[in-house]
CSV table of C-alpha atoms and ligand atoms in Angstrom, one decimal:
chain,number,residue,atom,x,y,z
A,13,UNK,CA,-13.0,-9.2,0.4
A,14,UNK,CA,-10.8,-6.8,2.8
A,15,UNK,CA,-10.2,-3.1,1.9
A,16,UNK,CA,-6.8,-1.6,2.7
A,17,UNK,CA,-6.5,1.9,2.7
A,18,UNK,CA,-3.2,3.8,2.1
A,19,UNK,CA,-2.3,6.8,3.5
A,20,UNK,CA,0.4,7.4,2.1
A,21,UNK,CA,-0.7,9.9,-0.2
A,22,UNK,CA,-1.7,12.3,3.3
A,23,UNK,CA,1.6,12.3,4.2
A,24,UNK,CA,2.9,13.3,1.3
A,25,UNK,CA,0.3,16.4,0.9
A,26,UNK,CA,1.9,17.3,4.9
A,27,UNK,CA,5.2,16.6,4.2
A,28,UNK,CA,4.8,19.1,0.7
A,29,UNK,CA,4.3,22.1,3.7
A,30,UNK,CA,6.6,20.4,6.4
A,31,UNK,CA,4.3,21.3,8.9
A,32,UNK,CA,1.8,18.3,11.1
A,33,UNK,CA,-1.4,18.5,8.6
A,34,UNK,CA,-3.1,16.8,7.2
A,35,UNK,CA,-1.9,13.6,9.9
A,36,UNK,CA,-2.0,10.1,8.4
A,37,UNK,CA,-2.9,8.1,11.6
A,38,UNK,CA,-5.7,10.7,11.9
A,39,UNK,CA,-6.9,9.7,8.5
A,40,UNK,CA,-6.7,6.6,9.6
A,41,UNK,CA,-8.7,6.8,12.0
A,42,UNK,CA,-11.6,8.3,9.8
A,43,UNK,CA,-10.8,5.9,7.3
A,44,UNK,CA,-11.4,2.9,9.8
A,45,UNK,CA,-14.6,4.9,10.9
A,46,UNK,CA,-15.0,4.7,7.4
A,47,UNK,CA,-15.0,0.5,6.7
A,48,UNK,CA,-11.6,0.2,6.5
A,49,UNK,CA,-10.6,-3.1,7.0
A,50,UNK,CA,-7.0,-2.5,7.6
A,51,UNK,CA,-4.3,0.9,6.9
A,52,UNK,CA,-1.4,0.2,5.0
A,53,UNK,CA,1.7,2.3,4.9
A,54,UNK,CA,4.9,2.3,2.9
A,55,UNK,CA,8.2,3.5,4.6
A,56,UNK,CA,10.5,4.6,2.1
A,57,UNK,CA,14.2,4.4,2.5
A,58,UNK,CA,13.9,8.6,1.7
A,59,UNK,CA,11.3,8.7,4.1
A,60,UNK,CA,9.6,11.4,1.5
A,61,UNK,CA,5.9,10.7,2.9
A,62,UNK,CA,4.9,7.9,5.9
A,63,UNK,CA,7.9,8.6,9.0
A,64,UNK,CA,8.9,6.4,11.4
A,65,UNK,CA,6.7,8.2,13.9
A,66,UNK,CA,4.2,7.6,11.9
A,67,UNK,CA,3.8,4.3,11.7
A,68,UNK,CA,4.7,4.1,15.4
A,69,UNK,CA,1.3,5.8,16.1
A,70,UNK,CA,-0.7,4.2,14.0
A,71,UNK,CA,0.6,1.2,14.8
A,72,UNK,CA,0.0,1.7,18.5
A,73,UNK,CA,-3.9,3.7,18.0
A,74,UNK,CA,-5.3,1.2,14.3
A,75,UNK,CA,-7.7,-0.8,15.5
A,76,UNK,CA,-7.8,-2.6,12.4
A,77,UNK,CA,-4.5,-4.3,10.9
A,78,UNK,CA,-1.3,-2.8,9.7
A,79,UNK,CA,0.2,-3.3,6.5
A,80,UNK,CA,3.5,-2.3,6.1
A,81,UNK,CA,5.4,-2.0,2.7
A,82,UNK,CA,9.3,-2.0,3.1
A,83,UNK,CA,12.1,-2.7,0.9
A,84,UNK,CA,14.0,-5.6,1.7
A,85,UNK,CA,16.6,-3.5,3.1
A,86,UNK,CA,18.6,-3.8,6.2
A,87,UNK,CA,17.6,-0.6,8.3
A,88,UNK,CA,13.7,-0.8,7.6
A,89,UNK,CA,13.4,-4.2,8.0
A,90,UNK,CA,15.3,-3.6,11.8
A,91,UNK,CA,12.6,-1.1,12.1
A,92,UNK,CA,10.3,-3.9,10.9
A,93,UNK,CA,11.7,-6.5,13.3
A,94,UNK,CA,10.9,-3.9,16.9
A,95,UNK,CA,7.4,-2.6,15.5
A,96,UNK,CA,6.0,-6.0,14.6
A,97,UNK,CA,2.9,-5.0,12.5
A,98,UNK,CA,0.3,-7.3,11.5
A,99,UNK,CA,1.2,-7.4,8.0
A,100,UNK,CA,4.7,-6.9,5.9
A,101,UNK,CA,4.5,-6.8,2.4
A,102,UNK,CA,7.9,-6.5,1.2
A,103,UNK,CA,8.0,-4.2,-2.3
A,104,UNK,CA,10.9,-2.8,-4.9
A,105,UNK,CA,11.6,0.9,-4.1
A,106,UNK,CA,13.9,2.8,-6.5
A,107,UNK,CA,14.5,6.6,-5.5
A,108,UNK,CA,14.0,8.1,-8.7
A,109,UNK,CA,10.5,6.8,-9.2
A,110,UNK,CA,7.1,9.0,-8.4
A,111,UNK,CA,5.3,6.1,-7.1
A,112,UNK,CA,6.4,1.9,-6.8
A,113,UNK,CA,6.6,0.8,-10.5
A,114,UNK,CA,6.4,-2.8,-10.4
A,115,UNK,CA,6.8,-6.0,-8.8
A,116,UNK,CA,10.0,-7.7,-7.4
A,117,UNK,CA,11.8,-9.1,-9.6
A,118,UNK,CA,12.6,-12.3,-8.4
A,119,UNK,CA,14.3,-13.9,-12.3
A,120,UNK,CA,17.9,-14.0,-10.5
A,121,UNK,CA,19.5,-16.4,-8.1
A,122,UNK,CA,20.5,-13.3,-6.3
A,123,UNK,CA,17.2,-11.6,-6.1
A,124,UNK,CA,15.9,-14.5,-4.6
A,125,UNK,CA,18.4,-15.0,-1.8
A,126,UNK,CA,17.7,-11.4,-0.8
A,127,UNK,CA,13.7,-11.5,-0.8
A,128,UNK,CA,14.1,-15.5,0.6
A,129,UNK,CA,16.8,-13.6,3.4
A,130,UNK,CA,14.7,-11.3,4.0
A,131,UNK,CA,11.3,-13.7,4.7
A,132,UNK,CA,13.7,-15.3,7.0
A,133,UNK,CA,14.1,-12.4,8.9
A,134,UNK,CA,10.8,-11.6,9.1
A,135,UNK,CA,9.4,-15.2,10.3
A,136,UNK,CA,10.5,-14.9,13.6
A,137,UNK,CA,8.9,-11.2,13.5
A,138,UNK,CA,5.0,-13.4,13.4
A,139,UNK,CA,3.8,-10.4,11.1
A,140,UNK,CA,2.2,-12.0,8.0
A,141,UNK,CA,4.6,-11.5,5.4
A,142,UNK,CA,3.1,-10.5,1.8
A,143,UNK,CA,5.5,-10.1,-1.7
A,144,UNK,CA,4.7,-7.5,-4.2
A,145,UNK,CA,5.0,-9.0,-7.5
A,146,UNK,CA,3.9,-8.8,-11.4
A,147,UNK,CA,0.9,-11.0,-12.2
A,148,UNK,CA,2.5,-13.6,-13.9
A,149,UNK,CA,3.1,-17.4,-13.1
A,150,UNK,CA,7.4,-17.1,-12.7
A,151,UNK,CA,6.5,-14.8,-10.1
A,152,UNK,CA,4.1,-16.8,-8.3
A,153,UNK,CA,5.9,-19.3,-7.9
A,154,UNK,CA,9.2,-18.2,-7.0
A,155,UNK,CA,7.2,-16.7,-3.9
A,156,UNK,CA,5.7,-20.1,-3.0
A,157,UNK,CA,9.4,-21.1,-3.0
A,158,UNK,CA,10.4,-18.6,-1.3
A,159,UNK,CA,7.8,-19.7,1.9
A,160,UNK,CA,5.8,-16.2,1.4
A,161,UNK,CA,2.3,-16.2,3.2
A,162,UNK,CA,0.8,-13.7,0.7
A,163,UNK,CA,1.4,-11.9,-2.7
A,164,UNK,CA,-0.5,-8.6,-3.7
A,165,UNK,CA,-0.2,-8.6,-7.2
A,166,UNK,CA,0.7,-5.6,-9.0
A,167,UNK,CA,-2.3,-4.0,-10.5
A,168,UNK,CA,-0.7,-1.1,-12.1
A,169,UNK,CA,-0.6,-2.5,-15.6
A,170,UNK,CA,-4.7,-3.2,-15.7
A,171,UNK,CA,-4.9,0.3,-14.4
A,172,UNK,CA,-3.0,1.6,-17.1
A,173,UNK,CA,-3.9,0.0,-20.1
A,174,UNK,CA,-7.4,0.7,-22.4
A,175,UNK,CA,-9.8,-0.8,-24.5
A,176,UNK,CA,-8.7,-4.9,-25.8
A,177,UNK,CA,-5.5,-4.5,-23.3
A,178,UNK,CA,-7.2,-4.1,-20.3
A,179,UNK,CA,-8.9,-7.2,-21.1
A,180,UNK,CA,-5.7,-9.4,-21.4
A,181,UNK,CA,-4.7,-7.6,-18.3
A,182,UNK,CA,-8.0,-8.7,-16.2
A,183,UNK,CA,-7.2,-12.4,-18.0
A,184,UNK,CA,-3.5,-11.9,-16.0
A,185,UNK,CA,-4.3,-10.7,-12.7
A,186,UNK,CA,-7.3,-13.7,-12.9
A,187,UNK,CA,-5.0,-16.2,-13.9
A,188,UNK,CA,-1.9,-15.5,-11.4
A,189,UNK,CA,-4.4,-15.4,-8.7
A,190,UNK,CA,-6.0,-18.7,-9.0
A,191,UNK,CA,-2.4,-20.1,-9.5
A,192,UNK,CA,-1.1,-18.3,-5.8
A,193,UNK,CA,-4.1,-20.2,-4.3
A,194,UNK,CA,-3.1,-23.4,-5.9
A,195,UNK,CA,-0.2,-22.8,-4.5
A,196,UNK,CA,-1.1,-22.2,-1.3
A,197,UNK,CA,-0.7,-18.3,-0.7
A,198,UNK,CA,-3.2,-15.8,0.1
A,199,UNK,CA,-4.0,-13.3,-2.8
A,200,UNK,CA,-3.8,-9.6,-2.0
A,201,UNK,CA,-3.9,-7.2,-5.1
A,202,UNK,CA,-3.4,-3.5,-5.7
A,203,UNK,CA,-1.7,-0.4,-7.3
A,204,UNK,CA,-3.6,2.3,-9.0
A,205,UNK,CA,-7.3,0.7,-8.7
A,206,UNK,CA,-9.8,3.5,-9.1
A,207,UNK,CA,-13.2,3.8,-8.5
A,208,UNK,CA,-14.1,3.2,-12.1
A,209,UNK,CA,-12.2,0.4,-12.7
A,210,UNK,CA,-11.9,-1.5,-9.2
A,211,UNK,CA,-15.2,-3.6,-10.1
A,212,UNK,CA,-14.0,-6.4,-12.2
A,213,UNK,CA,-10.7,-7.4,-10.1
A,214,UNK,CA,-13.0,-6.9,-6.8
A,215,UNK,CA,-14.8,-9.8,-8.4
A,216,UNK,CA,-11.8,-12.1,-8.9
A,217,UNK,CA,-12.5,-14.9,-6.9
A,218,UNK,CA,-9.4,-15.6,-5.3
A,219,UNK,CA,-8.5,-11.7,-4.0
A,220,UNK,CA,-9.0,-11.5,-0.1
A,221,UNK,CA,-7.5,-7.9,-0.2
A,222,UNK,CA,-7.5,-4.8,-1.5
A,223,UNK,CA,-4.4,-1.9,-1.0
A,224,UNK,CA,-6.1,1.4,-2.7
A,225,UNK,CA,-5.0,5.1,-1.9
A,226,UNK,CA,-4.7,7.4,-4.1
A,227,UNK,CA,-8.2,7.4,-5.8
A,228,UNK,CA,-9.6,7.3,-2.1
A,229,UNK,CA,-7.7,10.0,-0.9
A,230,UNK,CA,-8.1,12.1,-4.6
A,231,UNK,CA,-12.1,12.0,-3.9
A,232,UNK,CA,-11.6,12.8,-0.7
A,233,UNK,CA,-9.6,15.8,-1.0
A,234,UNK,CA,-12.3,16.9,-4.3
A,235,UNK,CA,-15.3,16.2,-2.1
A,236,UNK,CA,-14.5,17.8,1.0
A,237,UNK,CA,-13.7,21.2,-0.5
A,238,UNK,CA,-16.8,22.8,-0.7
A,239,UNK,CA,-17.3,22.1,2.8
A,240,UNK,CA,-14.5,22.9,4.3
A,241,UNK,CA,-14.4,26.0,2.0
A,242,UNK,CA,-17.3,27.1,3.5
A,243,UNK,CA,-16.4,26.3,7.4
A,244,UNK,CA,-13.7,29.0,6.3
A,245,UNK,CA,-15.7,31.4,4.6
A,246,UNK,CA,-17.9,31.6,7.9
A,247,UNK,CA,-14.9,32.0,10.1
A,248,UNK,CA,-13.9,34.9,8.4
A,249,UNK,CA,-17.7,36.7,8.1
A,250,UNK,CA,-17.9,35.9,12.4
A,251,UNK,CA,-14.6,37.8,13.1
A,252,UNK,CA,-16.3,41.1,11.5
A,253,UNK,CA,-19.6,40.9,13.5
B,1,LIG,N1,0.2,-1.7,-2.9
B,1,LIG,C1,1.1,-1.1,-3.7
B,1,LIG,C2,2.5,-2.5,-3.1
B,1,LIG,C3,1.7,0.1,-3.4
B,1,LIG,O1,2.9,0.8,-3.3
B,1,LIG,C4,0.8,0.7,-3.5
B,1,LIG,C5,1.5,2.3,-3.8
B,1,LIG,O2,2.0,2.8,-2.3
B,1,LIG,C6,-0.4,1.2,-3.4
B,1,LIG,C7,-1.1,-1.0,-3.1
B,1,LIG,C8,-1.7,1.6,-3.5
B,1,LIG,O3,-1.6,2.3,-4.8
B,1,LIG,P1,-2.5,3.1,-5.4
B,1,LIG,O4,-2.2,4.6,-4.2
B,1,LIG,O5,-2.2,4.1,-6.9
B,1,LIG,O6,-3.8,3.3,-4.9
């Protein structure tokens, strides 16, 4: 099982101030030192968190693989063609959403044509291609037909479910993972996974990669607050001695 850490949320804090810290590229180095197998970033069309500069520097400095998440639109696809990251995950994108709300919808001919064309464009790039999909049979089948190399199963509904519904969502993920593997796809998963809910998903044998961001960054902020306050208090104390 590979852990890919999504550092978008570090960039969100930076963008809130429009300054140069915290830097997601520096955070990526620390994640790698902590054992991350790769770094995930989502270059959104509105550039609300990760910037082009972040991806460029990350590609130069990461010692592990970079998984670049993109919508299947021509301007970001052109950047992916130029940058050639180790992996590209196509995701749906809606401007108003707070975060990616669901998997790619592949139910219509038109949607499949659009994703198929994007995969075709990326074929020459040499990056591993993955589609972020809901854990259902049709989405897995369409992904295999379109020629993706991997799928990332959306775990958001599992993460939001409670009680008996959570067991149902876990069964859905387990089933989709088995179908995807049987169809020859590599199986990834992610979204909304936390220290509390990740264990049953990590136990699904077919899943070989998890993409986790918000929960890791949240714990870093809380876990670091005591030490960093002490460091600032020490500077204030020293200023008068
Ligand atoms: N996978 C995809 C496709 C995502 O869009 C995101 C969120 O950016 C993640 C994984 C990570 O989700 P989270 O931040 O909730 O761990």
